[in-house]
PDB file of C-alpha atoms in Angstrom:
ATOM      1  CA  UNK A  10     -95.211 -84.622 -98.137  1.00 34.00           C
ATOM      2  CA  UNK A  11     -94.101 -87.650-100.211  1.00 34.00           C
ATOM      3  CA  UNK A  12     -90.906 -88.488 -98.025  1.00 40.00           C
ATOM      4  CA  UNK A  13     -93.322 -88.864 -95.128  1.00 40.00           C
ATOM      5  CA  UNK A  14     -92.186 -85.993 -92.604  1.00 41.00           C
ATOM      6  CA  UNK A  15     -94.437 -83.314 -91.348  1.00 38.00           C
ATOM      7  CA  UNK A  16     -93.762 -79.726 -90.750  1.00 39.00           C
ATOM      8  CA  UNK A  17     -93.646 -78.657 -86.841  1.00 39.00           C
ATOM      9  CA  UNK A  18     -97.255 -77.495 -87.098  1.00 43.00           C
ATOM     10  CA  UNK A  19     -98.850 -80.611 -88.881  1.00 42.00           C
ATOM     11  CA  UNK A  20     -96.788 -82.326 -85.648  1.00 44.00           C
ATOM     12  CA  UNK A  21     -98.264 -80.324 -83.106  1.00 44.00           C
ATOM     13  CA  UNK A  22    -101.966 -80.989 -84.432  1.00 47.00           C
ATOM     14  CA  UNK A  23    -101.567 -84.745 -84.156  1.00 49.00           C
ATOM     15  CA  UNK A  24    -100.464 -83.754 -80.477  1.00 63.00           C
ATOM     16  CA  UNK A  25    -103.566 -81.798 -79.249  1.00 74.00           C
ATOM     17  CA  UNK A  26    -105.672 -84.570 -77.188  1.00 77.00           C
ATOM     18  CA  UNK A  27    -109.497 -82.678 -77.354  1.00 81.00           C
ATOM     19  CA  UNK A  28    -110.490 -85.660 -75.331  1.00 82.00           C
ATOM     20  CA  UNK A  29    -109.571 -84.148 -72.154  1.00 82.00           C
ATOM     21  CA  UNK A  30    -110.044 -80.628 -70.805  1.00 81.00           C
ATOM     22  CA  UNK A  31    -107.210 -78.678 -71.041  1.00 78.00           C
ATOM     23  CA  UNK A  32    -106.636 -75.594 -68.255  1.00 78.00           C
ATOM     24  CA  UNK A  33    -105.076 -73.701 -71.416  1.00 77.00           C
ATOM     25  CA  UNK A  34    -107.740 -73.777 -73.375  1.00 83.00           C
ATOM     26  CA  UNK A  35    -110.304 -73.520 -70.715  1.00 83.00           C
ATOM     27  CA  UNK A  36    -108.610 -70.369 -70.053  1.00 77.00           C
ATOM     28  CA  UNK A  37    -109.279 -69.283 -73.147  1.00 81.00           C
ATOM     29  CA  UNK A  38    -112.263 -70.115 -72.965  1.00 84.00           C
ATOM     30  CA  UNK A  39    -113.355 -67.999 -69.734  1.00 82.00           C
ATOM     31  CA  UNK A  40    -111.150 -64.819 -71.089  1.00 77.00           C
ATOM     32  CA  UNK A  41    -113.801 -64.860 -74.505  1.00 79.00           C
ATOM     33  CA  UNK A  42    -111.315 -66.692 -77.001  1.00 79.00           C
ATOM     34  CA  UNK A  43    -112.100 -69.266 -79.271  1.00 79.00           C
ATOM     35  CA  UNK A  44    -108.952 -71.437 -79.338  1.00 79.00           C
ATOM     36  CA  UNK A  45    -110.855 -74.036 -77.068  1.00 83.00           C
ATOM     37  CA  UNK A  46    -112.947 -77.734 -77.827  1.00 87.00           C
ATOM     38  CA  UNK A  47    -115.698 -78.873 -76.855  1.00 89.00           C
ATOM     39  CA  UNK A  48    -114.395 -80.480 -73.672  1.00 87.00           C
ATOM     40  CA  UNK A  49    -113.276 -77.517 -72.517  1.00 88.00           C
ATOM     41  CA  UNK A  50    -116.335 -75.530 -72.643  1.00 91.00           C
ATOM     42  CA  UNK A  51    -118.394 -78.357 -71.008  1.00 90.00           C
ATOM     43  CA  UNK A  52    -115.472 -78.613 -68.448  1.00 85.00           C
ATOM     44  CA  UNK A  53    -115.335 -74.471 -68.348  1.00 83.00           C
ATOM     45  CA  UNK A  54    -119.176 -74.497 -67.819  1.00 88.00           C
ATOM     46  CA  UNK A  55    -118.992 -76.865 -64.808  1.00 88.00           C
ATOM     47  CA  UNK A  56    -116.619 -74.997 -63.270  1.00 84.00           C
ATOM     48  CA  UNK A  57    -117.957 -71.999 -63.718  1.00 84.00           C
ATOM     49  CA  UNK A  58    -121.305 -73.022 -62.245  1.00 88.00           C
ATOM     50  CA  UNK A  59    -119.789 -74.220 -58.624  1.00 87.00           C
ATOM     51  CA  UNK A  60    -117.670 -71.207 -58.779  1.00 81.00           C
ATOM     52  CA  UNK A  61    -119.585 -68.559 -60.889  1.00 80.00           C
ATOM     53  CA  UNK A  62    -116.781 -65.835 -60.091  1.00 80.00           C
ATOM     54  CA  UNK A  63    -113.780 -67.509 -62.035  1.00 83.00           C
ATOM     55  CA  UNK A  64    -114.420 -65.415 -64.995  1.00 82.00           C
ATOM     56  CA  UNK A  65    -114.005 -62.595 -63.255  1.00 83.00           C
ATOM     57  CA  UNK A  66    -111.143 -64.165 -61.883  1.00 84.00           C
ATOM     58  CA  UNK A  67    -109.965 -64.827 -65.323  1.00 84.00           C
ATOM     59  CA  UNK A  68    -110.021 -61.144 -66.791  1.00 86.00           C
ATOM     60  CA  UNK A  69    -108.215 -59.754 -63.395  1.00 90.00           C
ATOM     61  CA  UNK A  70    -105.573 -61.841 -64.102  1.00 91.00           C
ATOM     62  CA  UNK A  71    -104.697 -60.554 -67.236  1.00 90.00           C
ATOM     63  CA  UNK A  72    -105.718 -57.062 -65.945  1.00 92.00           C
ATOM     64  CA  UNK A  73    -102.751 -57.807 -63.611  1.00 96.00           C
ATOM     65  CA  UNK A  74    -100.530 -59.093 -66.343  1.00 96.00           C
ATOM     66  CA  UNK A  75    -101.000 -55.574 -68.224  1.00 96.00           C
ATOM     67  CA  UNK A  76    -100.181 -53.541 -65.455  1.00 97.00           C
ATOM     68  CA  UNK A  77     -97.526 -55.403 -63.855  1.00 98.00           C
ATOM     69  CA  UNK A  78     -95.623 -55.944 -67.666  1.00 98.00           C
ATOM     70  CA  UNK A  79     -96.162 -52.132 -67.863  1.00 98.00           C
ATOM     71  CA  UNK A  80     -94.767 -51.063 -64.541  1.00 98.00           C
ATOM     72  CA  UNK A  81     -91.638 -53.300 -65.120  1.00 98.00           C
ATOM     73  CA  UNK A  82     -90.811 -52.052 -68.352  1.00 98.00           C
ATOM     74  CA  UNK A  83     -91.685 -48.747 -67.728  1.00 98.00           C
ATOM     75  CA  UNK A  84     -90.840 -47.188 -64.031  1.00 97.00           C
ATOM     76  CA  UNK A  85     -88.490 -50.013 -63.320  1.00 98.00           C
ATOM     77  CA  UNK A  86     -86.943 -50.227 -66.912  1.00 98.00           C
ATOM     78  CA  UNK A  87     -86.748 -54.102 -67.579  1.00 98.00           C
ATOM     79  CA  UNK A  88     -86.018 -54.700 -71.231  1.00 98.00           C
ATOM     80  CA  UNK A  89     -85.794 -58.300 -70.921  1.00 98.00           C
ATOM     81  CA  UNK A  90     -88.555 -61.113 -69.875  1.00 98.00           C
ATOM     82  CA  UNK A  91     -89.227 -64.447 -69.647  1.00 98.00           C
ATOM     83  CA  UNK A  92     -92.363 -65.576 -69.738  1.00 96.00           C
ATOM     84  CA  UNK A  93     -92.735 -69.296 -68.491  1.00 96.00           C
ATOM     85  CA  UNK A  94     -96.408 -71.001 -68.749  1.00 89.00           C
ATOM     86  CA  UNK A  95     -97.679 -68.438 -71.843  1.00 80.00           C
ATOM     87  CA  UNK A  96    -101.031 -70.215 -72.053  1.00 75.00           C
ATOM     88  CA  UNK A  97    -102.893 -69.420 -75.444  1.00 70.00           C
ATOM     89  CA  UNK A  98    -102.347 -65.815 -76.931  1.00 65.00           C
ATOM     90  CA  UNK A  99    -105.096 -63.883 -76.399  1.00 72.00           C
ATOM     91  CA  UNK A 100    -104.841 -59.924 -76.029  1.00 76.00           C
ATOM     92  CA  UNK A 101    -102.747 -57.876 -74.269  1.00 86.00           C
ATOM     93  CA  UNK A 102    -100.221 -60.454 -74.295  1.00 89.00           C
ATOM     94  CA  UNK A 103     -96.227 -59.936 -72.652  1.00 94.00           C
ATOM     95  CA  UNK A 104     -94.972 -58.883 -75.482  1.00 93.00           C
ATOM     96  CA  UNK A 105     -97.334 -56.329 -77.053  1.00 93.00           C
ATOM     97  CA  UNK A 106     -97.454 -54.786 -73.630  1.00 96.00           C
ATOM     98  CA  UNK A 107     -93.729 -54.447 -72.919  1.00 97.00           C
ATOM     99  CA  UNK A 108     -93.305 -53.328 -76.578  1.00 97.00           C
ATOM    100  CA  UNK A 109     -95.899 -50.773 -76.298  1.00 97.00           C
ATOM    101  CA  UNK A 110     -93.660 -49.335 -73.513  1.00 97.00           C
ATOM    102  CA  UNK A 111     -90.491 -50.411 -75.144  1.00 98.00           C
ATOM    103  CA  UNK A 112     -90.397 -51.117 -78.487  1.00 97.00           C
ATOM    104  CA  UNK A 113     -87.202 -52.652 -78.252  1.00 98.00           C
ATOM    105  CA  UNK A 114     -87.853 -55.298 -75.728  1.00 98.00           C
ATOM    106  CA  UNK A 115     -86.854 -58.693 -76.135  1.00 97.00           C
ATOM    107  CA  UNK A 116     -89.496 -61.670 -74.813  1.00 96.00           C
ATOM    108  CA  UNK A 117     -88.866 -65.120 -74.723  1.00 96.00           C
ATOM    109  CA  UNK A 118     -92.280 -67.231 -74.042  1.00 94.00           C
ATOM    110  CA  UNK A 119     -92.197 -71.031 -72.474  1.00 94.00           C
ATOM    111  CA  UNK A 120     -95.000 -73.835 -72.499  1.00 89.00           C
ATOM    112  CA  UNK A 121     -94.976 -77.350 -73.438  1.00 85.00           C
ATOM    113  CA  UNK A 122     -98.817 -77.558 -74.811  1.00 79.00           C
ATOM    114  CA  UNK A 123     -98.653 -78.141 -78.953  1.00 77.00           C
ATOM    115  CA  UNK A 124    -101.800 -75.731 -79.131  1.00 75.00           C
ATOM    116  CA  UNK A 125    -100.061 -72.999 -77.460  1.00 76.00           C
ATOM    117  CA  UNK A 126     -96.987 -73.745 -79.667  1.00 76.00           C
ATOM    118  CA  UNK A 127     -99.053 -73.812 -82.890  1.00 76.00           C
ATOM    119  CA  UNK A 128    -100.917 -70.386 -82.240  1.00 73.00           C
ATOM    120  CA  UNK A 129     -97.176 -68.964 -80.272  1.00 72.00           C
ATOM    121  CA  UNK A 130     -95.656 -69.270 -83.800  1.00 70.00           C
ATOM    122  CA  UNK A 131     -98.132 -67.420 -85.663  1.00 69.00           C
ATOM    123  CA  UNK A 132     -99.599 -64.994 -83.325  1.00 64.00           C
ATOM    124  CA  UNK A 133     -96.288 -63.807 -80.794  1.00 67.00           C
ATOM    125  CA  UNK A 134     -95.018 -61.350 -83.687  1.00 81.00           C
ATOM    126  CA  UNK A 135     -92.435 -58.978 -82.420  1.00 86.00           C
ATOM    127  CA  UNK A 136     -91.557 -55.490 -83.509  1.00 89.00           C
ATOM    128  CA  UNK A 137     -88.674 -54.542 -86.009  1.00 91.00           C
ATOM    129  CA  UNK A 138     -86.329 -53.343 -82.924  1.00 95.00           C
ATOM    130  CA  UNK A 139     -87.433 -55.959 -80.499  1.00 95.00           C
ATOM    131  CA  UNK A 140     -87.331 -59.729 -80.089  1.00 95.00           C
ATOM    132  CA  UNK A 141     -90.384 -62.542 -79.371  1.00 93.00           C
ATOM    133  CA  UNK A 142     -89.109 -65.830 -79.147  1.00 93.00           C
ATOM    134  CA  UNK A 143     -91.239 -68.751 -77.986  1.00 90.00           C
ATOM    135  CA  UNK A 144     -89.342 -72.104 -76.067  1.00 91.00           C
ATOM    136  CA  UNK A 145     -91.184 -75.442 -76.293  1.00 92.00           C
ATOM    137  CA  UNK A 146     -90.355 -76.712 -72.997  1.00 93.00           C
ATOM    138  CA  UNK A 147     -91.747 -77.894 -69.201  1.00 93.00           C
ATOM    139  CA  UNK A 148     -91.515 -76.068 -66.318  1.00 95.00           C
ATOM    140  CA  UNK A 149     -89.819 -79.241 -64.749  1.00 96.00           C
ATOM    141  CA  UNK A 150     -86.785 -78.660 -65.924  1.00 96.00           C
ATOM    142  CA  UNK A 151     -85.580 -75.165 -65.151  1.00 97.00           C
ATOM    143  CA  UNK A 152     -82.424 -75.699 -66.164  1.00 97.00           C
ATOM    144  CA  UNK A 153     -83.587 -76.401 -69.893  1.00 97.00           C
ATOM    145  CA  UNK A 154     -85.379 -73.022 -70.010  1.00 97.00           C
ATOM    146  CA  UNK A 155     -82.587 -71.101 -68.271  1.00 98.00           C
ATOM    147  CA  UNK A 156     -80.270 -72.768 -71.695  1.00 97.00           C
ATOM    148  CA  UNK A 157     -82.517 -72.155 -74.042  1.00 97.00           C
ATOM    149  CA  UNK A 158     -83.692 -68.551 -73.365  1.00 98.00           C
ATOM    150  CA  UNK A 159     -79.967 -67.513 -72.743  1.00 98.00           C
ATOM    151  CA  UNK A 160     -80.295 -67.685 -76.956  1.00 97.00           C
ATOM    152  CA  UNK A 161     -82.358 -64.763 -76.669  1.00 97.00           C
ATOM    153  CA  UNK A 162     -81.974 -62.919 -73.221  1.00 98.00           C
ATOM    154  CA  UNK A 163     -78.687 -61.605 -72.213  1.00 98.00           C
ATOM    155  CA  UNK A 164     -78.292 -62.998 -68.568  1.00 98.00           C
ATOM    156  CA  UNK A 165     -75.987 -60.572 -67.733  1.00 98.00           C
ATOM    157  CA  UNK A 166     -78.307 -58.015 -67.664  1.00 98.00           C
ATOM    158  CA  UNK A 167     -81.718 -57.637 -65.709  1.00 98.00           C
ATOM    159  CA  UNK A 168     -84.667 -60.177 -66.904  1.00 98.00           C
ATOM    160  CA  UNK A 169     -88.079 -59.928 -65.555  1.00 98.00           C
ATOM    161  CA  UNK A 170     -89.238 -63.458 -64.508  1.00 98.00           C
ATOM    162  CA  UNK A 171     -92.723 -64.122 -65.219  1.00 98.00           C
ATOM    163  CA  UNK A 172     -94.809 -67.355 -63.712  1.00 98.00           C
ATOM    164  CA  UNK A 173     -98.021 -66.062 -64.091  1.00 96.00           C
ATOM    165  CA  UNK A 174    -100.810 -69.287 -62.659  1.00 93.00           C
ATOM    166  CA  UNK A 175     -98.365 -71.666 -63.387  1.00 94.00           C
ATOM    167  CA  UNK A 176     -96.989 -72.969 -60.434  1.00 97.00           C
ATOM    168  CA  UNK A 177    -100.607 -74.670 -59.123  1.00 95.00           C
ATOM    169  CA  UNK A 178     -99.851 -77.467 -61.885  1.00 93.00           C
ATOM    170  CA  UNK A 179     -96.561 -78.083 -60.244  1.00 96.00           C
ATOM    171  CA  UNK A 180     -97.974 -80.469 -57.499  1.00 95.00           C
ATOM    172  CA  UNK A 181     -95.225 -81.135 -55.114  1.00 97.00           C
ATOM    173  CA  UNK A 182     -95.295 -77.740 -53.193  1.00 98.00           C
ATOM    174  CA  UNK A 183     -91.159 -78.287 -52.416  1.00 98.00           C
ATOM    175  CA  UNK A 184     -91.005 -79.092 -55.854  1.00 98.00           C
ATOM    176  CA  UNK A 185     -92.621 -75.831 -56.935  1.00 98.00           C
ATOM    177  CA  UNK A 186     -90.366 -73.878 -54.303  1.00 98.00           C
ATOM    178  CA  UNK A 187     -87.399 -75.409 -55.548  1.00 98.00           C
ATOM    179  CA  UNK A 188     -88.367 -74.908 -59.435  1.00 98.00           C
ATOM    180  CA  UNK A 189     -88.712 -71.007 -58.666  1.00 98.00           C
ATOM    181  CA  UNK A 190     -85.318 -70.765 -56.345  1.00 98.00           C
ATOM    182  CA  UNK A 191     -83.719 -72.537 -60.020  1.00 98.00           C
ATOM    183  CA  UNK A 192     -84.717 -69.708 -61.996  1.00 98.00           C
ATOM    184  CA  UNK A 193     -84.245 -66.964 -59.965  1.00 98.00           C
ATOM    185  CA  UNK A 194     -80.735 -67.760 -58.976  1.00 98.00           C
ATOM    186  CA  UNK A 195     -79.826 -67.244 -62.394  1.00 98.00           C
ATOM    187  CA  UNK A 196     -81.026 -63.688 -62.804  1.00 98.00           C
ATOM    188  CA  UNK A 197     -78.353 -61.012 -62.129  1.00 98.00           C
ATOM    189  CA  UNK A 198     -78.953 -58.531 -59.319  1.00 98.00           C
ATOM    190  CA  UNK A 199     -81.392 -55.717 -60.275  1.00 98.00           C
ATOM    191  CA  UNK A 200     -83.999 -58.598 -61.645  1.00 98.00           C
ATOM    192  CA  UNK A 201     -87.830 -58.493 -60.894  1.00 98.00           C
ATOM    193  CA  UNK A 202     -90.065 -61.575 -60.209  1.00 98.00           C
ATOM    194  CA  UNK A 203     -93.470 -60.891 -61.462  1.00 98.00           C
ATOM    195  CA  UNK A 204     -95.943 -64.003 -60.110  1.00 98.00           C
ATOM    196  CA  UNK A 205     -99.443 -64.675 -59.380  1.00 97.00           C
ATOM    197  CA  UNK A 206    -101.647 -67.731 -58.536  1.00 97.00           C
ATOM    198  CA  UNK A 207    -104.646 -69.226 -57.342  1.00 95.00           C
ATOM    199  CA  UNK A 208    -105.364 -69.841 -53.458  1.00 96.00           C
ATOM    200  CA  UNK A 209    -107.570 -71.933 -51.763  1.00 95.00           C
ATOM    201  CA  UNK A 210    -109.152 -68.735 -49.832  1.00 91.00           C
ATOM    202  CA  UNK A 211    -113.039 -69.940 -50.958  1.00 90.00           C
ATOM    203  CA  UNK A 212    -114.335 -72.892 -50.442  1.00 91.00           C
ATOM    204  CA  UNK A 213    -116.681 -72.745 -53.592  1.00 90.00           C
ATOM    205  CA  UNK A 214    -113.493 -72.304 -55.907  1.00 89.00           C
ATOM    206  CA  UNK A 215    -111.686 -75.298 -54.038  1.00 92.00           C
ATOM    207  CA  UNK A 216    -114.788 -77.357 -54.900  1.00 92.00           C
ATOM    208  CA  UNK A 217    -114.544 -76.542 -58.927  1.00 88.00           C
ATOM    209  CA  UNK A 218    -110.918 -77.335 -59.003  1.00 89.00           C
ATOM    210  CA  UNK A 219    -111.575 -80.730 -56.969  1.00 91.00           C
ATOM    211  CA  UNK A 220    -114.126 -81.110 -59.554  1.00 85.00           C
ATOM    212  CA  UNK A 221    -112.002 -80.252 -62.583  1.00 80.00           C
ATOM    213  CA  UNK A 222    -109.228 -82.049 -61.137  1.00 84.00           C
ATOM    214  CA  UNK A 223    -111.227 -85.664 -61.352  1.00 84.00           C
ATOM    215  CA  UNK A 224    -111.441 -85.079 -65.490  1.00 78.00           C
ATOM    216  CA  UNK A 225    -108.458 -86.633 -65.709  1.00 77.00           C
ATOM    217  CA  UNK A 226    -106.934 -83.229 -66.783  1.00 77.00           C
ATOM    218  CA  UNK A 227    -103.291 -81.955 -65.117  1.00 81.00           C
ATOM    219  CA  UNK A 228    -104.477 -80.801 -61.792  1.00 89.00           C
ATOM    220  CA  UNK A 229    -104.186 -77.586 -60.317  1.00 92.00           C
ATOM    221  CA  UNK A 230    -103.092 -77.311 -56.700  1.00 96.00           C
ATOM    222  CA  UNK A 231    -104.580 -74.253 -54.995  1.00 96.00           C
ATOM    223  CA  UNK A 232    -102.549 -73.174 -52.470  1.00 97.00           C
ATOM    224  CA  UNK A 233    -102.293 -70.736 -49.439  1.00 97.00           C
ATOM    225  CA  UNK A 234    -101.227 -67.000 -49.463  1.00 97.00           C
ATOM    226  CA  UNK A 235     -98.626 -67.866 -46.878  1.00 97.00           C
ATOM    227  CA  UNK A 236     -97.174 -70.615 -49.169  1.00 98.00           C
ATOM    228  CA  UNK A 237     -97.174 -68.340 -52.463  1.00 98.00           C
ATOM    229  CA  UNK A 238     -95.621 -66.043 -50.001  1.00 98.00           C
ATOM    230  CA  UNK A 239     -92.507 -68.302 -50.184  1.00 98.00           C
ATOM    231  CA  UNK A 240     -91.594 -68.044 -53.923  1.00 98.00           C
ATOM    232  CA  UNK A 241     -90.422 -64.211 -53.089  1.00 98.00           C
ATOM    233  CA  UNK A 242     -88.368 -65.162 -50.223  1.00 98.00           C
ATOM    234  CA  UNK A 243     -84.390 -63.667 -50.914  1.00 97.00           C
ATOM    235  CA  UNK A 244     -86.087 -60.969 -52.988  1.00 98.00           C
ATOM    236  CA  UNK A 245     -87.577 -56.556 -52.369  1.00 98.00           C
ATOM    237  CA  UNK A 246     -91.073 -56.984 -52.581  1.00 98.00           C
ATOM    238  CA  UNK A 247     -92.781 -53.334 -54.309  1.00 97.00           C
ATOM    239  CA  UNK A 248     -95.626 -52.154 -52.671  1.00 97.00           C
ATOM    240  CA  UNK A 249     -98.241 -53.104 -51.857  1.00 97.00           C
ATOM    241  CA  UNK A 250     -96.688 -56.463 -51.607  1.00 98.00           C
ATOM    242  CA  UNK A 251     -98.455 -59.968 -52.221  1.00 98.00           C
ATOM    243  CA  UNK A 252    -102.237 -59.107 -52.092  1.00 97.00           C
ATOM    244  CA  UNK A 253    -105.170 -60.632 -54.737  1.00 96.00           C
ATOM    245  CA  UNK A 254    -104.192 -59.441 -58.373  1.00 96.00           C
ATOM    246  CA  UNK A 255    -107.140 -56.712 -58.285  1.00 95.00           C
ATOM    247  CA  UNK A 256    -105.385 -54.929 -55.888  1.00 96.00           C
ATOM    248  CA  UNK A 257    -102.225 -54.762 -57.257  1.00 97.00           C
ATOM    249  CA  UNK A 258    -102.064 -51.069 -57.885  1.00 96.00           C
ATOM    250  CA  UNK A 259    -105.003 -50.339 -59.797  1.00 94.00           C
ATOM    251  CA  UNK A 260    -105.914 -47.194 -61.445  1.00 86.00           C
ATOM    252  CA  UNK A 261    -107.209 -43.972 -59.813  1.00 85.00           C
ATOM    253  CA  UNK A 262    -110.490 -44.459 -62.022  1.00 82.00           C
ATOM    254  CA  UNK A 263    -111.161 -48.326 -60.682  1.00 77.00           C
ATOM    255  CA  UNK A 264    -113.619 -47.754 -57.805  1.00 74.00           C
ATOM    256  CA  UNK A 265    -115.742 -50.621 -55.960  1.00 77.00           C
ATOM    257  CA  UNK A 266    -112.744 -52.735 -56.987  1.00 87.00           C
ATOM    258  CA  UNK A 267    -113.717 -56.845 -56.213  1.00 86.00           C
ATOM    259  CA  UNK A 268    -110.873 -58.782 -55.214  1.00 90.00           C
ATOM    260  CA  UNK A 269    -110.576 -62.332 -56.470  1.00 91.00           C
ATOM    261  CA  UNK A 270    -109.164 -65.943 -54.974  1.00 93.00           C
ATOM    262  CA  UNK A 271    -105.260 -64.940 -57.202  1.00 95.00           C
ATOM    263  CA  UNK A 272    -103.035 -63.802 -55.589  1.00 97.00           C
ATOM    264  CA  UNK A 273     -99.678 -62.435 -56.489  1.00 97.00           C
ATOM    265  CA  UNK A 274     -96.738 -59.705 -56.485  1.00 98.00           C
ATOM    266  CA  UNK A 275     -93.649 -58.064 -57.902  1.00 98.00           C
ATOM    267  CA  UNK A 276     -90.150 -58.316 -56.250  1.00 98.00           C
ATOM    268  CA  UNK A 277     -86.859 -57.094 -57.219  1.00 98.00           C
ATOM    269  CA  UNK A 278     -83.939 -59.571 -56.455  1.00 98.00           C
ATOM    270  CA  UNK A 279     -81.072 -57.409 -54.786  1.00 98.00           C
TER     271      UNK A 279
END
């Protein structure tokens, strides 16, 4: 351009540091996608060979994502969620799943990484009688989301809050707490908290984090199942309650099920 501006996407590539592993793109990586670098591979590799179950650990994540998105929209009838810490689109994502259930469901999607913005623009289509927004914004400031996603989301009626393996990068554990009280207290009764994370229940996975954590990347703070416990305090957990994602009501035909080192639930705030 000759008056020497850029367009949002040209900005986001000059952005995207593929010096440093990235726990986005490693993600990515892990799940079979191909919106990763070099760095990220090598950094997914080494990971992957102190703790050889994370891929696994990766897919029943999302597994969770799909049937948690579905339950909400469906039995509980949410028609409204925010999605905070998107990560890279892969498949399956909030939005196609809630709109499968409900085409009319409005999403609004939040991260601060100018990969995931750059793919979030072209890949998080909506349908005609729904709504996919995405928010370029950090999960520091709570407040910030909470304004911009009232553009979209209707805070007067329910909202499904999603902070799906987001809340490890938030290092301060009061911090984290205190982050997740923020957003919930603005959701009107009848709202649902959909969360899961990462403990520090094996000692081979606390290892690969340590290790991926001295990259120079943002850490990840694995944490225990009685801390995670704390971001539903105030709020109905459904059964079966906080228990690893694998568990979280899985389908009659899942036999021999493996449970994984994530760990998460869905609550309804009263």
């Amino acid at each position: 351009m000759t008056d020497g501006s850029s367009t949002p996407d040209q900005q986001a590539s000059t952005k995207i540091d593929t010096t440093v592993p990235h726990s986005a793109r490693i993600w990515n990586y892990w799940m079979g996608g191909k919106d990763n670098y070099e760095v990220d591979r090598i950094a997914g590799d080494e990971y992957r060979e102190v703790a050889p179950n994370i891929e696994t650990m990766a897919r029943a994540s999302r597994a969770y994502l799909i049937r948690t998105v579905t339950h909400v929209a469906g039995e509980c009838g949410i028609r409204q969620f925010l999605d905070v810490g998107t990560g890279l689109p892969t498949y399956d994502n909030t939005h196609q799943v809630a709109q499968r259930v409900a085409p009319e469901a409005r999403i609004v999607y939040v991260d601060n990484d100018p990969l995931v913005l750059r793919h979030a623009q072209a890949l998080l289509t909506s349908t005609r009688e729904g709504v996919t927004d995405y928010i370029d914004a950090d999960l520091h400031e709570p407040e910030r989301i909470l304004e911009a996603a009232s553009k979209t989301l209707d805070f007067d009626r329910p909202i499904a809050l999603m902070l799906m393996g987001i809340l490890g990068h938030i290092q301060n554990y009061d911090e984290s707490v205190s982050i997740v009280r923020r957003l919930q207290a603005a959701l009107p009764s009848g709202s649902y908290f959909v969360h899961y994370d990462s403990t520090d229940t094996d000692q081979a996975l606390k290892q690969a984090q340590q290790g991926y954590d001295d990259t120079g990347a943002v850490p990840y703070v694995l944490r225990s199942v009685e801390q995670i416990g704390r971001y539903y305090e105030g709020l109905e957990l459904i059964e079966p309650g906080i228990v690893s994602c694998p568990l979280w009501r899985p389908a009659p035909s899942e036999t021999d099920i493996e449970t994984t080192d994530v760990h998460g639930g869905v609550a309804r705030k009263p």
